[in-house]
Amino acid sequence: MRRLFPVTDHTVEPTSAKSAPAGAREGVTGDREWSLDELADAYAYPAGTGAGAGAGAGAWLRANMVSTLDGAAQHDGRSQPLSNATDMRVFGTLRGLADAVVVGAETVRQEGYRPARAREAFAARRAAAGQAPAPAIAVVSASLDLDFTLPLFTAPLTPTLVLTGAAAPAERVAAARKAGADVVIAGEGAGADPARVVRELGERGLTRLLTEGGPRLLGQFVAAGALDELCLTVSPMLTAGDAQRIAGGPGVAVPAKFVLASVLEEAGFLFTRYRRGS
Ligand SMILES: NC(=O)c1ccc[n+]([C@@H]2O[C@H](COP(=O)([O-])OP(=O)(O)OC[C@H]3O[C@@H](n4cnc5c(N)ncnc54)[C@H](OP(=O)(O)O)[C@@H]3O)[C@@H](O)[C@H]2O)c1
């Protein structure tokens, strides 16, 4: 993996690595596998996001999505065919940095979500940041049509949250709670209000937020102006067809502008990171 942007004195092209100036941190940005520690440094949440940020304040919502060159966000109902091993390392790193992983119920159902693991590589960093050993998974669902007997709900290291609306079916709310899930009402109707999802999690001290989609949920965060950062993997593949894009649903009146923060590259995959512009 190598860093393409921002270009710094230490940006080492693989072909010129041997001629890198003395003192250049050869390899850190050159073309080799980065350690999880280096990836974690590269993807650190902005200073000020975290435990000391105060209830509800300072929450930062980043999304991690993968897209083909022609904009497909899934193939045969999964994102895995679009990914590669490095993308999975970035995916794991982003989880390793997060307080909570916010995900739409359809992605949970289709991708068979399991509880997040506590990983040794991030243990010291998480302890120093006052984080639980593993991020909580926070499922957003209106129907609560979820299998509450799954380990995601019955055996997580950090209790799974279910965010829904006040009109959610009472028996499903009861089933979720019985399984051990922390049910959070984050909307007045059937569904959750996306901005309130961020607020409710922040008020529980979960401020370093990562959403893994899917497209219907991400589209609502975008439309609500709640997305702070997009970590988008551009996969060097074309699929044609009618797959969803990374964000769907009703569009915004004015395109939300984002600013490029960094680009990493490995095997033709681009690991881009954009932050909300002003
Ligand atoms: N390329 C990528 O990076 C990526 C990432 C994630 C997923 N995916 C793919 O995307 C597909 C699934 O995504 P999707 O867009 O169809 O679904 P999704 O966004 O994962 O989930 C949609 C569901 O989430 C719940 N939901 C969404 N907004 C809600 C709200 N405001 N309040 C309450 N509940 C809400 C509803 O659940 P209920 O039906 O339970 O009410 C809704 O049916 C899969 O094929 C997956 O592989 C790709």
Tab-separated table of C-alpha atoms and ligand atoms in Angstrom:
chain	number	residue	atom	x	y	z
A	1	MET	CA	0.000	0.000	0.000
A	2	ARG	CA	1.219	3.489	-0.710
A	3	ARG	CA	-0.026	6.968	0.003
A	4	LEU	CA	-0.977	8.980	-3.070
A	5	PHE	CA	-2.444	11.975	-1.242
A	6	PRO	CA	-1.594	14.096	0.593
A	7	VAL	CA	1.748	14.271	-1.152
A	8	THR	CA	4.476	14.913	1.396
A	9	ASP	CA	8.248	14.814	1.553
A	10	HIS	CA	7.776	11.228	2.662
A	11	THR	CA	5.585	10.083	-0.225
A	12	VAL	CA	7.720	7.409	-1.806
A	13	GLU	CA	6.872	6.061	-5.241
A	14	PRO	CA	7.577	2.324	-5.385
A	15	THR	CA	9.854	2.652	-8.408
A	16	SER	CA	11.922	5.369	-6.763
A	17	ALA	CA	11.982	3.913	-3.266
A	18	LYS	CA	15.641	2.982	-3.596
A	19	SER	CA	16.538	6.544	-4.450
A	20	ALA	CA	14.455	8.054	-1.658
A	21	PRO	CA	16.338	10.788	0.152
A	22	ALA	CA	18.234	9.774	3.251
A	23	GLY	CA	15.965	10.161	6.232
A	24	ALA	CA	12.790	9.558	4.265
A	25	ARG	CA	10.559	7.133	6.145
A	26	GLU	CA	10.934	4.584	3.425
A	27	GLY	CA	8.199	2.017	3.595
A	28	VAL	CA	5.818	4.011	5.759
A	29	THR	CA	4.260	5.512	2.679
A	30	GLY	CA	6.031	3.259	0.173
A	31	ASP	CA	4.520	0.222	-1.478
A	32	ARG	CA	4.371	-2.525	1.134
A	33	GLU	CA	1.841	-3.893	3.549
A	34	TRP	CA	1.080	-1.414	6.295
A	35	SER	CA	0.783	-2.644	9.841
A	36	LEU	CA	-2.571	-2.297	11.565
A	37	ASP	CA	-0.955	0.304	13.800
A	38	GLU	CA	0.030	2.416	10.807
A	39	LEU	CA	-3.451	2.065	9.360
A	40	ALA	CA	-4.964	3.038	12.709
A	41	ASP	CA	-2.791	6.165	12.793
A	42	ALA	CA	-3.797	7.015	9.237
A	43	TYR	CA	-7.507	6.678	10.038
A	44	ALA	CA	-7.556	8.225	13.517
A	45	TYR	CA	-10.724	10.118	14.406
A	46	PRO	CA	-10.247	13.874	14.647
A	47	ALA	CA	-8.889	15.119	17.945
A	48	GLY	CA	-11.731	16.121	20.205
A	49	THR	CA	-13.963	13.200	19.197
A	50	GLY	CA	-14.335	10.787	22.043
A	51	ALA	CA	-14.909	10.274	25.696
A	52	GLY	CA	-14.033	13.813	26.725
A	53	ALA	CA	-16.303	15.369	24.153
A	54	GLY	CA	-19.324	15.599	26.447
A	55	ALA	CA	-22.704	13.972	26.203
A	56	GLY	CA	-23.980	14.047	22.672
A	57	ALA	CA	-21.474	16.647	21.641
A	58	GLY	CA	-18.556	15.972	19.394
A	59	ALA	CA	-19.908	12.807	17.772
A	60	TRP	CA	-18.253	12.096	14.449
A	61	LEU	CA	-19.999	9.905	11.899
A	62	ARG	CA	-17.816	8.306	9.288
A	63	ALA	CA	-18.986	5.845	6.665
A	64	ASN	CA	-17.007	3.018	5.151
A	65	MET	CA	-18.244	1.796	1.806
A	66	VAL	CA	-16.875	0.052	-1.251
A	67	SER	CA	-17.914	0.844	-4.801
A	68	THR	CA	-16.955	-0.484	-8.226
A	69	LEU	CA	-15.743	1.868	-10.933
A	70	ASP	CA	-19.288	1.972	-12.301
A	71	GLY	CA	-20.815	2.723	-8.918
A	72	ALA	CA	-22.093	-0.665	-7.768
A	73	ALA	CA	-22.218	-1.139	-4.009
A	74	GLN	CA	-22.964	-4.849	-4.113
A	75	HIS	CA	-22.772	-7.931	-6.299
A	76	ASP	CA	-25.214	-10.791	-5.810
A	77	GLY	CA	-26.454	-8.999	-2.689
A	78	ARG	CA	-23.046	-8.815	-0.997
A	79	SER	CA	-20.231	-6.278	-0.878
A	80	GLN	CA	-17.531	-8.931	-0.386
A	81	PRO	CA	-17.053	-9.693	-4.140
A	82	LEU	CA	-16.037	-6.041	-4.597
A	83	SER	CA	-13.470	-6.096	-1.816
A	84	ASN	CA	-9.942	-7.439	-1.383
A	85	ALA	CA	-7.706	-8.365	1.538
A	86	THR	CA	-6.401	-4.819	2.022
A	87	ASP	CA	-9.917	-3.426	1.945
A	88	MET	CA	-10.798	-5.893	4.697
A	89	ARG	CA	-7.789	-4.676	6.705
A	90	VAL	CA	-9.021	-1.099	6.364
A	91	PHE	CA	-12.540	-2.276	7.266
A	92	GLY	CA	-11.151	-3.985	10.373
A	93	THR	CA	-9.078	-0.962	11.297
A	94	LEU	CA	-12.059	1.365	11.074
A	95	ARG	CA	-13.962	-0.979	13.370
A	96	GLY	CA	-10.962	-1.097	15.664
A	97	LEU	CA	-11.173	2.678	16.084
A	98	ALA	CA	-14.942	2.989	16.492
A	99	ASP	CA	-17.127	3.175	19.586
A	100	ALA	CA	-20.113	1.907	17.602
A	101	VAL	CA	-20.798	0.491	14.149
A	102	VAL	CA	-24.137	1.779	12.857
A	103	VAL	CA	-25.740	-0.465	10.274
A	104	GLY	CA	-29.065	-0.837	8.495
A	105	ALA	CA	-31.134	-3.926	9.224
A	106	GLU	CA	-31.026	-5.165	5.632
A	107	THR	CA	-27.233	-5.256	5.662
A	108	VAL	CA	-27.392	-7.156	8.954
A	109	ARG	CA	-29.786	-9.657	7.395
A	110	GLN	CA	-27.995	-10.038	4.065
A	111	GLU	CA	-24.434	-10.024	5.315
A	112	GLY	CA	-25.148	-12.146	8.412
A	113	TYR	CA	-23.709	-9.692	10.938
A	114	ARG	CA	-21.964	-11.067	13.978
A	115	PRO	CA	-20.770	-9.183	17.078
A	116	ALA	CA	-17.563	-7.201	16.607
A	117	ARG	CA	-14.442	-8.910	17.923
A	118	ALA	CA	-11.938	-7.545	20.411
A	119	ARG	CA	-8.663	-7.537	18.522
A	120	GLU	CA	-5.289	-7.577	20.181
A	121	ALA	CA	-3.902	-5.143	17.592
A	122	PHE	CA	-6.211	-2.378	18.846
A	123	ALA	CA	-6.442	-3.320	22.545
A	124	ALA	CA	-3.925	-0.827	23.936
A	125	ARG	CA	-5.178	1.981	21.732
A	126	ARG	CA	-8.778	1.327	22.767
A	127	ALA	CA	-7.927	1.107	26.454
A	128	ALA	CA	-6.005	4.397	26.271
A	129	ALA	CA	-8.968	6.038	24.545
A	130	GLY	CA	-11.389	4.772	27.195
A	131	GLN	CA	-13.176	2.515	24.732
A	132	ALA	CA	-14.721	-0.914	25.317
A	133	PRO	CA	-12.598	-3.770	23.953
A	134	ALA	CA	-14.855	-4.043	20.881
A	135	PRO	CA	-17.238	-1.593	19.242
A	136	ALA	CA	-20.957	-1.989	19.805
A	137	ILE	CA	-23.011	-2.870	16.756
A	138	ALA	CA	-25.961	-0.480	16.455
A	139	VAL	CA	-28.681	-1.827	14.169
A	140	VAL	CA	-31.209	0.616	12.710
A	141	SER	CA	-34.564	-1.015	12.031
A	142	ALA	CA	-38.219	0.018	11.849
A	143	SER	CA	-39.781	-3.448	11.626
A	144	LEU	CA	-37.373	-5.095	14.109
A	145	ASP	CA	-37.701	-8.087	11.822
A	146	LEU	CA	-34.396	-9.440	13.070
A	147	ASP	CA	-33.409	-12.849	14.397
A	148	PHE	CA	-32.858	-12.069	18.063
A	149	THR	CA	-31.552	-15.573	18.730
A	150	LEU	CA	-28.369	-14.776	16.788
A	151	PRO	CA	-25.051	-14.186	18.596
A	152	LEU	CA	-25.217	-10.554	17.431
A	153	PHE	CA	-27.907	-10.050	20.063
A	154	THR	CA	-27.312	-12.836	22.566
A	155	ALA	CA	-23.521	-12.962	22.853
A	156	PRO	CA	-21.842	-9.684	21.962
A	157	LEU	CA	-18.812	-8.494	23.867
A	158	THR	CA	-20.337	-5.021	23.934
A	159	PRO	CA	-24.163	-5.001	24.046
A	160	THR	CA	-25.798	-4.551	20.656
A	161	LEU	CA	-28.054	-1.540	20.270
A	162	VAL	CA	-31.230	-1.479	18.213
A	163	LEU	CA	-32.356	1.984	17.121
A	164	THR	CA	-35.951	2.311	16.052
A	165	GLY	CA	-39.023	4.548	16.175
A	166	ALA	CA	-41.600	4.956	18.911
A	167	ALA	CA	-44.154	3.095	16.768
A	168	ALA	CA	-42.028	-0.051	16.484
A	169	PRO	CA	-44.011	-3.281	17.140
A	170	ALA	CA	-44.131	-3.692	20.925
A	171	GLU	CA	-43.643	-7.466	20.826
A	172	ARG	CA	-40.517	-7.061	18.686
A	173	VAL	CA	-39.158	-4.444	21.094
A	174	ALA	CA	-39.781	-6.893	23.938
A	175	ALA	CA	-38.044	-9.696	21.986
A	176	ALA	CA	-35.023	-7.493	21.350
A	177	ARG	CA	-34.765	-6.530	25.016
A	178	LYS	CA	-35.226	-10.143	26.139
A	179	ALA	CA	-32.296	-11.126	23.927
A	180	GLY	CA	-30.145	-8.531	25.670
A	181	ALA	CA	-30.221	-5.731	23.093
A	182	ASP	CA	-30.323	-2.118	24.208
A	183	VAL	CA	-33.371	-0.725	22.368
A	184	VAL	CA	-33.131	3.006	21.730
A	185	ILE	CA	-36.122	4.983	20.528
A	186	ALA	CA	-34.699	7.466	18.052
A	187	GLY	CA	-37.787	8.642	16.209
A	188	GLU	CA	-41.418	9.511	16.789
A	189	GLY	CA	-42.881	7.366	14.009
A	190	ALA	CA	-42.147	3.895	12.676
A	191	GLY	CA	-38.524	4.593	11.927
A	192	ALA	CA	-35.529	6.353	13.407
A	193	ASP	CA	-34.585	9.934	12.622
A	194	PRO	CA	-31.020	9.716	11.258
A	195	ALA	CA	-29.779	12.864	13.009
A	196	ARG	CA	-31.306	11.625	16.255
A	197	VAL	CA	-29.522	8.283	15.827
A	198	VAL	CA	-26.214	10.142	15.964
A	199	ARG	CA	-27.384	12.231	18.925
A	200	GLU	CA	-28.721	9.279	20.919
A	201	LEU	CA	-25.491	7.348	20.464
A	202	GLY	CA	-23.435	10.405	21.378
A	203	GLU	CA	-25.467	10.846	24.550
A	204	ARG	CA	-24.466	7.296	25.494
A	205	GLY	CA	-20.809	8.212	25.108
A	206	LEU	CA	-20.567	6.565	21.693
A	207	THR	CA	-19.090	9.429	19.729
A	208	ARG	CA	-16.623	7.751	17.370
A	209	LEU	CA	-19.245	6.401	15.008
A	210	LEU	CA	-18.757	4.261	11.947
A	211	THR	CA	-21.573	3.406	9.594
A	212	GLU	CA	-21.155	0.458	7.267
A	213	GLY	CA	-24.330	1.321	5.360
A	214	GLY	CA	-26.156	-0.045	3.601
A	215	PRO	CA	-27.068	2.391	0.886
A	216	ARG	CA	-30.588	3.097	2.120
A	217	LEU	CA	-29.351	4.019	5.589
A	218	LEU	CA	-26.350	5.959	4.322
A	219	GLY	CA	-28.600	7.948	1.960
A	220	GLN	CA	-30.592	9.134	4.964
A	221	PHE	CA	-27.491	10.220	6.862
A	222	VAL	CA	-26.401	12.148	3.773
A	223	ALA	CA	-29.825	13.742	3.317
A	224	ALA	CA	-29.896	14.732	6.999
A	225	GLY	CA	-26.465	16.358	6.743
A	226	ALA	CA	-25.274	13.980	9.465
A	227	LEU	CA	-22.317	12.418	7.663
A	228	ASP	CA	-18.945	13.887	8.606
A	229	GLU	CA	-16.628	11.637	6.661
A	230	LEU	CA	-16.685	9.039	3.896
A	231	CYS	CA	-14.032	6.341	3.673
A	232	LEU	CA	-14.732	5.091	0.185
A	233	THR	CA	-12.903	2.175	-1.358
A	234	VAL	CA	-12.918	2.422	-5.135
A	235	SER	CA	-12.675	-1.152	-6.359
A	236	PRO	CA	-11.096	-1.615	-9.809
A	237	MET	CA	-14.039	-3.617	-11.111
A	238	LEU	CA	-16.991	-3.099	-13.413
A	239	THR	CA	-20.227	-4.958	-12.894
A	240	ALA	CA	-22.880	-3.134	-14.999
A	241	GLY	CA	-26.351	-4.316	-13.946
A	242	ASP	CA	-28.652	-2.431	-11.643
A	243	ALA	CA	-26.923	-2.721	-8.281
A	244	GLN	CA	-27.503	-0.002	-5.676
A	245	ARG	CA	-25.052	2.860	-5.390
A	246	ILE	CA	-23.432	3.492	-2.010
A	247	ALA	CA	-26.184	5.936	-1.016
A	248	GLY	CA	-29.813	5.779	-2.115
A	249	GLY	CA	-33.237	7.128	-1.252
A	250	PRO	CA	-34.497	10.661	-1.761
A	251	GLY	CA	-31.809	13.001	-3.049
A	252	VAL	CA	-30.635	16.250	-1.480
A	253	ALA	CA	-31.697	19.635	-2.850
A	254	VAL	CA	-28.115	20.833	-3.051
A	255	PRO	CA	-25.198	18.398	-3.490
A	256	ALA	CA	-23.288	18.019	-0.237
A	257	LYS	CA	-19.664	18.978	-0.823
A	258	PHE	CA	-16.829	16.902	0.562
A	259	VAL	CA	-13.094	17.591	0.674
A	260	LEU	CA	-10.436	15.005	-0.125
A	261	ALA	CA	-8.426	14.115	2.992
A	262	SER	CA	-6.304	11.191	1.827
A	263	VAL	CA	-5.861	8.513	-0.824
A	264	LEU	CA	-4.061	5.221	-0.308
A	265	GLU	CA	-3.532	2.699	-3.091
A	266	GLU	CA	-2.922	-1.018	-3.247
A	267	ALA	CA	-3.358	-3.346	-6.239
A	268	GLY	CA	-5.416	-0.730	-8.072
A	269	PHE	CA	-7.824	-0.288	-5.159
A	270	LEU	CA	-8.101	3.333	-4.015
A	271	PHE	CA	-8.775	3.916	-0.336
A	272	THR	CA	-10.148	7.424	-0.323
A	273	ARG	CA	-11.152	9.509	2.619
A	274	TYR	CA	-13.331	12.607	2.287
A	275	ARG	CA	-14.487	15.018	4.946
A	276	ARG	CA	-17.551	17.182	4.864
A	277	GLY	CA	-16.767	20.550	3.343
A	278	SER	CA	-17.964	23.831	4.775
B	1	LIG	N1	-20.726	-1.541	-0.811
B	1	LIG	C1	-20.773	-1.423	0.477
B	1	LIG	O1	-19.849	-0.896	1.076
B	1	LIG	C2	-21.969	-1.941	1.222
B	1	LIG	C3	-22.102	-1.653	2.576
B	1	LIG	C4	-23.227	-2.146	3.245
B	1	LIG	C5	-24.161	-2.874	2.568
B	1	LIG	N2	-23.989	-3.117	1.253
B	1	LIG	C6	-25.009	-3.901	0.520
B	1	LIG	O2	-26.217	-3.176	0.545
B	1	LIG	C7	-27.323	-4.059	0.589
B	1	LIG	C8	-28.222	-3.721	1.751
B	1	LIG	O3	-28.387	-2.320	1.818
B	1	LIG	P1	-29.805	-1.615	1.759
B	1	LIG	O4	-29.568	-0.220	1.333
B	1	LIG	O5	-30.762	-2.437	0.944
B	1	LIG	O6	-30.305	-1.693	3.235
B	1	LIG	P2	-29.740	-1.082	4.617
B	1	LIG	O7	-29.567	0.387	4.493
B	1	LIG	O8	-28.634	-1.907	5.112
B	1	LIG	O9	-30.988	-1.425	5.527
B	1	LIG	C9	-32.259	-0.926	5.208
B	1	LIG	C10	-33.118	-1.264	6.386
B	1	LIG	O10	-32.618	-0.549	7.499
B	1	LIG	C11	-33.702	-0.096	8.266
B	1	LIG	N3	-33.751	1.360	8.201
B	1	LIG	C12	-33.177	2.182	7.302
B	1	LIG	N4	-33.438	3.444	7.612
B	1	LIG	C13	-34.166	3.418	8.738
B	1	LIG	C14	-34.718	4.403	9.571
B	1	LIG	N5	-34.590	5.712	9.304
B	1	LIG	N6	-35.399	4.012	10.664
B	1	LIG	C15	-35.542	2.696	10.957
B	1	LIG	N7	-35.051	1.722	10.206
B	1	LIG	C16	-34.365	2.088	9.114
B	1	LIG	C17	-34.934	-0.734	7.691
B	1	LIG	O11	-34.999	-1.985	8.352
B	1	LIG	P3	-36.349	-2.815	8.614
B	1	LIG	O12	-36.689	-3.378	7.263
B	1	LIG	O13	-35.912	-3.873	9.583
B	1	LIG	O14	-37.352	-1.886	9.131
B	1	LIG	C18	-34.558	-0.889	6.232
B	1	LIG	O15	-35.303	-1.892	5.593
B	1	LIG	C19	-26.724	-5.448	0.706
B	1	LIG	O16	-26.709	-6.027	-0.574
B	1	LIG	C20	-25.313	-5.203	1.177
B	1	LIG	O17	-24.446	-6.201	0.742
B	1	LIG	C21	-22.926	-2.666	0.565
